[in-house]
Amino acid sequence: MTAAGVRGHARIVARADGRGGTALPVLDGAGPLAPRRTRASGDGARVMLVGSMSGPLGGDRFRVEARVEEGARLSVGSAAATLALPGQAKGEARYAVRLDVARGAELRWLPEQLISAAGSDLTVTTRAEVAAGARLVLREEQVLGRVGEEPGRLASRLTVRVAGRTVLDQELRCGPGAPGGWDGPAVLAGHRSVGQLVVVRPEFADRPAEARLLGERAALMPLAGPAVLVSAVAPDALGLRRALDEALALLG
């Protein structure tokens, strides 16, 4: 740790092992980010990201990279929610996620929620590069403030590219200093939990999903490629998770 904050980096590489399973030749963590292999079912591998300290705090820089090579299957989760907090170091914290999924590979990226605590200042960027013929399930959930408190400042950008083509590039800014209207009826409408689910499957190229509302607070939208986006808001984290889980079950 320095006056500028903590630096953390985790790197995961999944590779087909030649015996019908998935090996993890790279599973490295530095600073507060520790990837750990856990028991998985079937021919895939499962990794949990474990944080060894609270954060990110002001000035911290975290980065996570995951690459799934051809024929491999990987599921990544986190042991607990990520809690963005104010810190002694000045300036914003940054958390960058880079995902690469090769042809014939599958990645399920299902971390726990990100909680933006009062006084925190965090920018999150998630970028997924998905090859033609690959599969991806990506879930992001943001909770704005702990119980009974206002949120911190949160900027979140999600970019998904399939076969070299951008199918999704969206940004959300919430909390103090965010553009006016973020909490209004056109965006969050007073809700304090917001999330996205992106599903990329080759079969969507021939059988695109239909746009539809999923209850009062969620919507499914086909993207310009073999992918769909589900966006949802909810009063709390539990309601948000339920909405996204139901959407994923609907997609099969």
PDB file of C-alpha atoms in Angstrom:
ATOM      1  CA  MET A   1       0.000   0.000   0.000  1.00  0.00           C
ATOM      2  CA  THR A   2       1.220   3.504  -0.857  1.00  0.00           C
ATOM      3  CA  ALA A   3      -0.105   7.005  -0.328  1.00  0.00           C
ATOM      4  CA  ALA A   4      -1.824   6.580  -3.688  1.00  0.00           C
ATOM      5  CA  GLY A   5      -3.727   3.513  -2.498  1.00  0.00           C
ATOM      6  CA  VAL A   6      -3.512  -0.256  -2.914  1.00  0.00           C
ATOM      7  CA  ARG A   7      -2.689  -2.046  -6.167  1.00  0.00           C
ATOM      8  CA  GLY A   8      -4.379  -5.394  -6.751  1.00  0.00           C
ATOM      9  CA  HIS A   9      -4.281  -7.738  -9.737  1.00  0.00           C
ATOM     10  CA  ALA A  10      -5.768 -11.175 -10.425  1.00  0.00           C
ATOM     11  CA  ARG A  11      -5.255 -13.263 -13.551  1.00  0.00           C
ATOM     12  CA  ILE A  12      -7.040 -16.468 -14.574  1.00  0.00           C
ATOM     13  CA  VAL A  13      -6.438 -18.631 -17.642  1.00  0.00           C
ATOM     14  CA  ALA A  14      -8.614 -21.677 -18.342  1.00  0.00           C
ATOM     15  CA  ARG A  15      -7.498 -24.281 -20.902  1.00  0.00           C
ATOM     16  CA  ALA A  16      -8.919 -27.575 -22.125  1.00  0.00           C
ATOM     17  CA  ASP A  17      -6.868 -30.351 -20.507  1.00  0.00           C
ATOM     18  CA  GLY A  18      -7.135 -32.830 -23.389  1.00  0.00           C
ATOM     19  CA  ARG A  19      -9.132 -35.287 -21.271  1.00  0.00           C
ATOM     20  CA  GLY A  20     -12.512 -33.616 -21.499  1.00  0.00           C
ATOM     21  CA  GLY A  21     -11.937 -31.278 -18.573  1.00  0.00           C
ATOM     22  CA  THR A  22     -10.609 -27.777 -17.906  1.00  0.00           C
ATOM     23  CA  ALA A  23      -7.228 -26.922 -16.406  1.00  0.00           C
ATOM     24  CA  LEU A  24      -6.166 -23.636 -14.834  1.00  0.00           C
ATOM     25  CA  PRO A  25      -2.524 -23.094 -15.890  1.00  0.00           C
ATOM     26  CA  VAL A  26      -2.647 -19.513 -14.583  1.00  0.00           C
ATOM     27  CA  LEU A  27      -4.314 -18.618 -11.287  1.00  0.00           C
ATOM     28  CA  ASP A  28      -2.472 -15.643  -9.849  1.00  0.00           C
ATOM     29  CA  GLY A  29      -3.373 -12.877  -7.437  1.00  0.00           C
ATOM     30  CA  ALA A  30      -1.477  -9.893  -6.092  1.00  0.00           C
ATOM     31  CA  GLY A  31      -2.462  -7.472  -3.350  1.00  0.00           C
ATOM     32  CA  PRO A  32      -5.966  -7.990  -1.961  1.00  0.00           C
ATOM     33  CA  LEU A  33      -7.239 -10.128  -4.881  1.00  0.00           C
ATOM     34  CA  ALA A  34      -6.888 -13.892  -4.478  1.00  0.00           C
ATOM     35  CA  PRO A  35      -8.442 -16.304  -7.035  1.00  0.00           C
ATOM     36  CA  ARG A  36      -9.076 -19.781  -5.628  1.00  0.00           C
ATOM     37  CA  ARG A  37     -10.143 -22.924  -7.463  1.00  0.00           C
ATOM     38  CA  THR A  38     -13.197 -24.600  -5.941  1.00  0.00           C
ATOM     39  CA  ARG A  39     -15.086 -27.802  -6.626  1.00  0.00           C
ATOM     40  CA  ALA A  40     -16.959 -27.796  -9.933  1.00  0.00           C
ATOM     41  CA  SER A  41     -19.401 -30.192 -11.555  1.00  0.00           C
ATOM     42  CA  GLY A  42     -19.042 -31.537 -15.082  1.00  0.00           C
ATOM     43  CA  ASP A  43     -16.086 -30.705 -17.312  1.00  0.00           C
ATOM     44  CA  GLY A  44     -15.678 -27.054 -16.314  1.00  0.00           C
ATOM     45  CA  ALA A  45     -13.537 -25.274 -13.740  1.00  0.00           C
ATOM     46  CA  ARG A  46     -14.819 -22.980 -11.005  1.00  0.00           C
ATOM     47  CA  VAL A  47     -12.931 -20.081  -9.406  1.00  0.00           C
ATOM     48  CA  MET A  48     -13.849 -17.824  -6.502  1.00  0.00           C
ATOM     49  CA  LEU A  49     -12.330 -14.378  -6.078  1.00  0.00           C
ATOM     50  CA  VAL A  50     -11.508 -13.806  -2.428  1.00  0.00           C
ATOM     51  CA  GLY A  51     -10.725 -10.335  -1.087  1.00  0.00           C
ATOM     52  CA  SER A  52      -8.172 -10.210   1.726  1.00  0.00           C
ATOM     53  CA  MET A  53      -9.229  -6.718   2.853  1.00  0.00           C
ATOM     54  CA  SER A  54     -12.035  -4.168   2.542  1.00  0.00           C
ATOM     55  CA  GLY A  55     -12.160  -2.108  -0.576  1.00  0.00           C
ATOM     56  CA  PRO A  56     -11.622  -0.724  -3.034  1.00  0.00           C
ATOM     57  CA  LEU A  57     -10.910   2.463  -1.100  1.00  0.00           C
ATOM     58  CA  GLY A  58     -10.093   5.909  -2.456  1.00  0.00           C
ATOM     59  CA  GLY A  59      -7.016   5.768  -4.688  1.00  0.00           C
ATOM     60  CA  ASP A  60      -6.984   1.963  -5.036  1.00  0.00           C
ATOM     61  CA  ARG A  61      -6.409   0.326  -8.421  1.00  0.00           C
ATOM     62  CA  PHE A  62      -7.739  -3.205  -8.930  1.00  0.00           C
ATOM     63  CA  ARG A  63      -7.608  -5.258 -12.132  1.00  0.00           C
ATOM     64  CA  VAL A  64      -8.965  -8.725 -12.923  1.00  0.00           C
ATOM     65  CA  GLU A  65      -8.265 -10.597 -16.162  1.00  0.00           C
ATOM     66  CA  ALA A  66      -9.795 -13.914 -17.205  1.00  0.00           C
ATOM     67  CA  ARG A  67      -9.103 -15.768 -20.455  1.00  0.00           C
ATOM     68  CA  VAL A  68     -10.920 -18.938 -21.477  1.00  0.00           C
ATOM     69  CA  GLU A  69      -9.193 -20.786 -24.287  1.00  0.00           C
ATOM     70  CA  GLU A  70     -10.784 -22.941 -26.966  1.00  0.00           C
ATOM     71  CA  GLY A  71     -12.782 -25.865 -25.591  1.00  0.00           C
ATOM     72  CA  ALA A  72     -12.520 -24.781 -21.943  1.00  0.00           C
ATOM     73  CA  ARG A  73     -15.378 -23.954 -19.571  1.00  0.00           C
ATOM     74  CA  LEU A  74     -14.983 -21.605 -16.614  1.00  0.00           C
ATOM     75  CA  SER A  75     -17.289 -20.207 -13.952  1.00  0.00           C
ATOM     76  CA  VAL A  76     -16.097 -17.303 -11.795  1.00  0.00           C
ATOM     77  CA  GLY A  77     -17.804 -15.965  -8.691  1.00  0.00           C
ATOM     78  CA  SER A  78     -16.760 -14.010  -5.618  1.00  0.00           C
ATOM     79  CA  ALA A  79     -16.777 -15.025  -1.980  1.00  0.00           C
ATOM     80  CA  ALA A  80     -18.510 -11.830  -0.834  1.00  0.00           C
ATOM     81  CA  ALA A  81     -19.859  -8.539  -2.105  1.00  0.00           C
ATOM     82  CA  THR A  82     -17.370  -5.854  -3.123  1.00  0.00           C
ATOM     83  CA  LEU A  83     -17.718  -2.845  -0.831  1.00  0.00           C
ATOM     84  CA  ALA A  84     -16.493   0.506  -2.169  1.00  0.00           C
ATOM     85  CA  LEU A  85     -15.517   2.738   0.764  1.00  0.00           C
ATOM     86  CA  PRO A  86     -13.933   6.146   1.261  1.00  0.00           C
ATOM     87  CA  GLY A  87     -10.248   5.931   2.095  1.00  0.00           C
ATOM     88  CA  GLN A  88      -7.402   8.038   3.437  1.00  0.00           C
ATOM     89  CA  ALA A  89      -5.917   8.423  -0.041  1.00  0.00           C
ATOM     90  CA  LYS A  90      -7.489  11.133  -2.163  1.00  0.00           C
ATOM     91  CA  GLY A  91      -9.030  10.522  -5.553  1.00  0.00           C
ATOM     92  CA  GLU A  92     -11.226   7.882  -7.078  1.00  0.00           C
ATOM     93  CA  ALA A  93     -10.711   4.141  -6.932  1.00  0.00           C
ATOM     94  CA  ARG A  94     -10.652   2.129 -10.159  1.00  0.00           C
ATOM     95  CA  TYR A  95     -11.667  -1.471 -10.752  1.00  0.00           C
ATOM     96  CA  ALA A  96     -11.058  -2.886 -14.247  1.00  0.00           C
ATOM     97  CA  VAL A  97     -12.259  -6.280 -15.486  1.00  0.00           C
ATOM     98  CA  ARG A  98     -11.109  -7.801 -18.801  1.00  0.00           C
ATOM     99  CA  LEU A  99     -12.654 -11.032 -20.096  1.00  0.00           C
ATOM    100  CA  ASP A 100     -11.598 -12.983 -23.213  1.00  0.00           C
ATOM    101  CA  VAL A 101     -13.524 -16.029 -24.426  1.00  0.00           C
ATOM    102  CA  ALA A 102     -12.175 -18.054 -27.368  1.00  0.00           C
ATOM    103  CA  ARG A 103     -14.147 -19.941 -30.029  1.00  0.00           C
ATOM    104  CA  GLY A 104     -15.860 -22.981 -28.551  1.00  0.00           C
ATOM    105  CA  ALA A 105     -15.201 -21.808 -24.973  1.00  0.00           C
ATOM    106  CA  GLU A 106     -17.666 -20.805 -22.247  1.00  0.00           C
ATOM    107  CA  LEU A 107     -17.410 -18.295 -19.402  1.00  0.00           C
ATOM    108  CA  ARG A 108     -19.916 -17.677 -16.640  1.00  0.00           C
ATOM    109  CA  TRP A 109     -18.969 -14.447 -14.854  1.00  0.00           C
ATOM    110  CA  LEU A 110     -21.204 -14.230 -11.781  1.00  0.00           C
ATOM    111  CA  PRO A 111     -19.652 -12.114  -9.003  1.00  0.00           C
ATOM    112  CA  GLU A 112     -21.548 -10.893  -5.966  1.00  0.00           C
ATOM    113  CA  GLN A 113     -22.894  -7.352  -5.758  1.00  0.00           C
ATOM    114  CA  LEU A 114     -20.871  -4.163  -5.746  1.00  0.00           C
ATOM    115  CA  ILE A 115     -21.993  -1.878  -2.900  1.00  0.00           C
ATOM    116  CA  SER A 116     -21.293   1.843  -3.248  1.00  0.00           C
ATOM    117  CA  ALA A 117     -21.034   3.131   0.330  1.00  0.00           C
ATOM    118  CA  ALA A 118     -21.518   6.785   1.265  1.00  0.00           C
ATOM    119  CA  GLY A 119     -18.415   8.877   0.603  1.00  0.00           C
ATOM    120  CA  SER A 120     -16.833   6.392  -1.807  1.00  0.00           C
ATOM    121  CA  ASP A 121     -15.730   7.260  -5.349  1.00  0.00           C
ATOM    122  CA  LEU A 122     -15.342   4.304  -7.718  1.00  0.00           C
ATOM    123  CA  THR A 123     -15.056   3.808 -11.476  1.00  0.00           C
ATOM    124  CA  VAL A 124     -15.666   0.271 -12.736  1.00  0.00           C
ATOM    125  CA  THR A 125     -14.953  -0.822 -16.312  1.00  0.00           C
ATOM    126  CA  THR A 126     -15.825  -4.266 -17.625  1.00  0.00           C
ATOM    127  CA  ARG A 127     -14.809  -5.302 -21.138  1.00  0.00           C
ATOM    128  CA  ALA A 128     -15.604  -8.703 -22.647  1.00  0.00           C
ATOM    129  CA  GLU A 129     -14.149  -9.928 -25.936  1.00  0.00           C
ATOM    130  CA  VAL A 130     -16.097 -12.966 -27.138  1.00  0.00           C
ATOM    131  CA  ALA A 131     -15.032 -14.927 -30.212  1.00  0.00           C
ATOM    132  CA  ALA A 132     -17.516 -16.289 -32.752  1.00  0.00           C
ATOM    133  CA  GLY A 133     -18.927 -19.567 -31.456  1.00  0.00           C
ATOM    134  CA  ALA A 134     -18.152 -18.777 -27.813  1.00  0.00           C
ATOM    135  CA  ARG A 135     -20.593 -18.546 -24.908  1.00  0.00           C
ATOM    136  CA  LEU A 136     -20.814 -15.970 -22.143  1.00  0.00           C
ATOM    137  CA  VAL A 137     -23.057 -15.318 -19.154  1.00  0.00           C
ATOM    138  CA  LEU A 138     -22.103 -12.048 -17.451  1.00  0.00           C
ATOM    139  CA  ARG A 139     -23.896 -10.537 -14.470  1.00  0.00           C
ATOM    140  CA  GLU A 140     -23.280  -7.142 -12.895  1.00  0.00           C
ATOM    141  CA  GLU A 141     -25.138  -5.851  -9.839  1.00  0.00           C
ATOM    142  CA  GLN A 142     -24.705  -2.471  -8.149  1.00  0.00           C
ATOM    143  CA  VAL A 143     -26.242  -1.532  -4.801  1.00  0.00           C
ATOM    144  CA  LEU A 144     -26.309   2.209  -4.126  1.00  0.00           C
ATOM    145  CA  GLY A 145     -25.588   2.711  -0.452  1.00  0.00           C
ATOM    146  CA  ARG A 146     -25.833   0.455   2.561  1.00  0.00           C
ATOM    147  CA  VAL A 147     -29.059   0.322   4.537  1.00  0.00           C
ATOM    148  CA  GLY A 148     -30.136   3.796   5.612  1.00  0.00           C
ATOM    149  CA  GLU A 149     -27.316   5.712   3.859  1.00  0.00           C
ATOM    150  CA  GLU A 150     -26.837   7.635   0.634  1.00  0.00           C
ATOM    151  CA  PRO A 151     -24.683   6.127  -2.112  1.00  0.00           C
ATOM    152  CA  GLY A 152     -21.172   7.116  -3.012  1.00  0.00           C
ATOM    153  CA  ARG A 153     -20.184   8.217  -6.497  1.00  0.00           C
ATOM    154  CA  LEU A 154     -20.223   5.274  -8.893  1.00  0.00           C
ATOM    155  CA  ALA A 155     -19.354   5.239 -12.593  1.00  0.00           C
ATOM    156  CA  SER A 156     -19.817   1.904 -14.347  1.00  0.00           C
ATOM    157  CA  ARG A 157     -19.080   1.069 -17.997  1.00  0.00           C
ATOM    158  CA  LEU A 158     -19.829  -2.292 -19.624  1.00  0.00           C
ATOM    159  CA  THR A 159     -18.562  -3.153 -23.107  1.00  0.00           C
ATOM    160  CA  VAL A 160     -19.170  -6.462 -24.887  1.00  0.00           C
ATOM    161  CA  ARG A 161     -17.698  -7.347 -28.285  1.00  0.00           C
ATOM    162  CA  VAL A 162     -18.615 -10.490 -30.219  1.00  0.00           C
ATOM    163  CA  ALA A 163     -16.461 -11.628 -33.151  1.00  0.00           C
ATOM    164  CA  GLY A 164     -14.766  -8.235 -33.160  1.00  0.00           C
ATOM    165  CA  ARG A 165     -18.058  -6.311 -33.265  1.00  0.00           C
ATOM    166  CA  THR A 166     -19.303  -4.144 -30.416  1.00  0.00           C
ATOM    167  CA  VAL A 167     -22.778  -5.321 -29.407  1.00  0.00           C
ATOM    168  CA  LEU A 168     -23.040  -3.375 -26.132  1.00  0.00           C
ATOM    169  CA  ASP A 169     -21.315  -0.276 -24.784  1.00  0.00           C
ATOM    170  CA  GLN A 170     -23.196   1.378 -21.942  1.00  0.00           C
ATOM    171  CA  GLU A 171     -22.304   3.611 -19.015  1.00  0.00           C
ATOM    172  CA  LEU A 172     -24.138   4.502 -15.815  1.00  0.00           C
ATOM    173  CA  ARG A 173     -23.181   7.242 -13.357  1.00  0.00           C
ATOM    174  CA  CYS A 174     -24.875   7.506  -9.992  1.00  0.00           C
ATOM    175  CA  GLY A 175     -24.487   9.396  -6.741  1.00  0.00           C
ATOM    176  CA  PRO A 176     -22.984  12.797  -5.905  1.00  0.00           C
ATOM    177  CA  GLY A 177     -21.735  14.631  -8.967  1.00  0.00           C
ATOM    178  CA  ALA A 178     -23.512  12.344 -11.456  1.00  0.00           C
ATOM    179  CA  PRO A 179     -25.521  13.937 -14.268  1.00  0.00           C
ATOM    180  CA  GLY A 180     -28.953  15.087 -13.180  1.00  0.00           C
ATOM    181  CA  GLY A 181     -31.789  12.610 -13.557  1.00  0.00           C
ATOM    182  CA  TRP A 182     -29.919   9.436 -12.615  1.00  0.00           C
ATOM    183  CA  ASP A 183     -32.404   8.842  -9.792  1.00  0.00           C
ATOM    184  CA  GLY A 184     -35.412  10.008 -11.804  1.00  0.00           C
ATOM    185  CA  PRO A 185     -38.186   8.064 -13.554  1.00  0.00           C
ATOM    186  CA  ALA A 186     -36.193   7.609 -16.781  1.00  0.00           C
ATOM    187  CA  VAL A 187     -33.290   5.836 -15.074  1.00  0.00           C
ATOM    188  CA  LEU A 188     -33.535   4.294 -11.580  1.00  0.00           C
ATOM    189  CA  ALA A 189     -36.882   5.758 -10.489  1.00  0.00           C
ATOM    190  CA  GLY A 190     -35.789   5.852  -6.856  1.00  0.00           C
ATOM    191  CA  HIS A 191     -34.566   2.257  -6.740  1.00  0.00           C
ATOM    192  CA  ARG A 192     -31.251   1.537  -5.053  1.00  0.00           C
ATOM    193  CA  SER A 193     -30.220  -1.662  -6.850  1.00  0.00           C
ATOM    194  CA  VAL A 194     -29.497  -1.920 -10.577  1.00  0.00           C
ATOM    195  CA  GLY A 195     -28.078  -4.755 -12.628  1.00  0.00           C
ATOM    196  CA  GLN A 196     -27.375  -6.192 -16.053  1.00  0.00           C
ATOM    197  CA  LEU A 197     -27.263  -9.709 -17.417  1.00  0.00           C
ATOM    198  CA  VAL A 198     -25.586 -10.334 -20.773  1.00  0.00           C
ATOM    199  CA  VAL A 199     -25.928 -13.734 -22.432  1.00  0.00           C
ATOM    200  CA  VAL A 200     -24.019 -14.594 -25.606  1.00  0.00           C
ATOM    201  CA  ARG A 201     -24.920 -17.854 -27.378  1.00  0.00           C
ATOM    202  CA  PRO A 202     -24.265 -18.922 -30.993  1.00  0.00           C
ATOM    203  CA  GLU A 203     -27.858 -20.124 -31.416  1.00  0.00           C
ATOM    204  CA  PHE A 204     -29.173 -16.584 -30.939  1.00  0.00           C
ATOM    205  CA  ALA A 205     -27.847 -15.848 -34.441  1.00  0.00           C
ATOM    206  CA  ASP A 206     -30.571 -18.088 -35.953  1.00  0.00           C
ATOM    207  CA  ARG A 207     -33.189 -17.728 -33.223  1.00  0.00           C
ATOM    208  CA  PRO A 208     -32.943 -14.234 -31.725  1.00  0.00           C
ATOM    209  CA  ALA A 209     -34.666 -13.636 -28.405  1.00  0.00           C
ATOM    210  CA  GLU A 210     -37.722 -11.409 -28.470  1.00  0.00           C
ATOM    211  CA  ALA A 211     -37.751  -8.090 -26.653  1.00  0.00           C
ATOM    212  CA  ARG A 212     -40.092  -8.219 -23.679  1.00  0.00           C
ATOM    213  CA  LEU A 213     -40.797  -6.826 -20.244  1.00  0.00           C
ATOM    214  CA  LEU A 214     -40.038  -9.155 -17.359  1.00  0.00           C
ATOM    215  CA  GLY A 215     -42.383  -7.901 -14.694  1.00  0.00           C
ATOM    216  CA  GLU A 216     -42.451  -4.252 -13.661  1.00  0.00           C
ATOM    217  CA  ARG A 217     -38.725  -3.665 -13.164  1.00  0.00           C
ATOM    218  CA  ALA A 218     -36.836  -5.689 -15.788  1.00  0.00           C
ATOM    219  CA  ALA A 219     -36.603  -5.857 -19.566  1.00  0.00           C
ATOM    220  CA  LEU A 220     -35.005  -8.272 -22.021  1.00  0.00           C
ATOM    221  CA  MET A 221     -33.553  -6.803 -25.209  1.00  0.00           C
ATOM    222  CA  PRO A 222     -31.861  -8.618 -28.104  1.00  0.00           C
ATOM    223  CA  LEU A 223     -28.527  -7.101 -29.099  1.00  0.00           C
ATOM    224  CA  ALA A 224     -27.103  -6.654 -32.597  1.00  0.00           C
ATOM    225  CA  GLY A 225     -25.384 -10.033 -32.524  1.00  0.00           C
ATOM    226  CA  PRO A 226     -25.952 -13.469 -30.949  1.00  0.00           C
ATOM    227  CA  ALA A 227     -26.591 -11.889 -27.550  1.00  0.00           C
ATOM    228  CA  VAL A 228     -29.258 -10.505 -25.234  1.00  0.00           C
ATOM    229  CA  LEU A 229     -29.234  -7.915 -22.477  1.00  0.00           C
ATOM    230  CA  VAL A 230     -31.443  -7.979 -19.401  1.00  0.00           C
ATOM    231  CA  SER A 231     -31.584  -4.739 -17.411  1.00  0.00           C
ATOM    232  CA  ALA A 232     -33.282  -4.600 -14.030  1.00  0.00           C
ATOM    233  CA  VAL A 233     -33.814  -2.315 -11.062  1.00  0.00           C
ATOM    234  CA  ALA A 234     -35.096  -3.223  -7.599  1.00  0.00           C
ATOM    235  CA  PRO A 235     -35.542  -1.715  -4.147  1.00  0.00           C
ATOM    236  CA  ASP A 236     -32.809  -3.973  -2.724  1.00  0.00           C
ATOM    237  CA  ALA A 237     -30.120  -6.511  -3.615  1.00  0.00           C
ATOM    238  CA  LEU A 238     -32.342  -9.520  -2.961  1.00  0.00           C
ATOM    239  CA  GLY A 239     -35.022  -8.305  -5.360  1.00  0.00           C
ATOM    240  CA  LEU A 240     -32.419  -7.553  -8.027  1.00  0.00           C
ATOM    241  CA  ARG A 241     -30.837 -11.009  -7.780  1.00  0.00           C
ATOM    242  CA  ARG A 242     -34.241 -12.629  -7.998  1.00  0.00           C
ATOM    243  CA  ALA A 243     -35.098 -10.691 -11.170  1.00  0.00           C
ATOM    244  CA  LEU A 244     -31.826 -11.584 -12.905  1.00  0.00           C
ATOM    245  CA  ASP A 245     -32.012 -15.239 -11.842  1.00  0.00           C
ATOM    246  CA  GLU A 246     -35.540 -15.482 -13.230  1.00  0.00           C
ATOM    247  CA  ALA A 247     -34.400 -13.930 -16.503  1.00  0.00           C
ATOM    248  CA  LEU A 248     -31.548 -16.417 -16.839  1.00  0.00           C
ATOM    249  CA  ALA A 249     -33.897 -19.324 -16.115  1.00  0.00           C
ATOM    250  CA  LEU A 250     -36.276 -18.002 -18.783  1.00  0.00           C
ATOM    251  CA  LEU A 251     -33.474 -17.997 -21.343  1.00  0.00           C
ATOM    252  CA  GLY A 252     -32.778 -21.652 -20.460  1.00  0.00           C
TER     253      GLY A 252
END
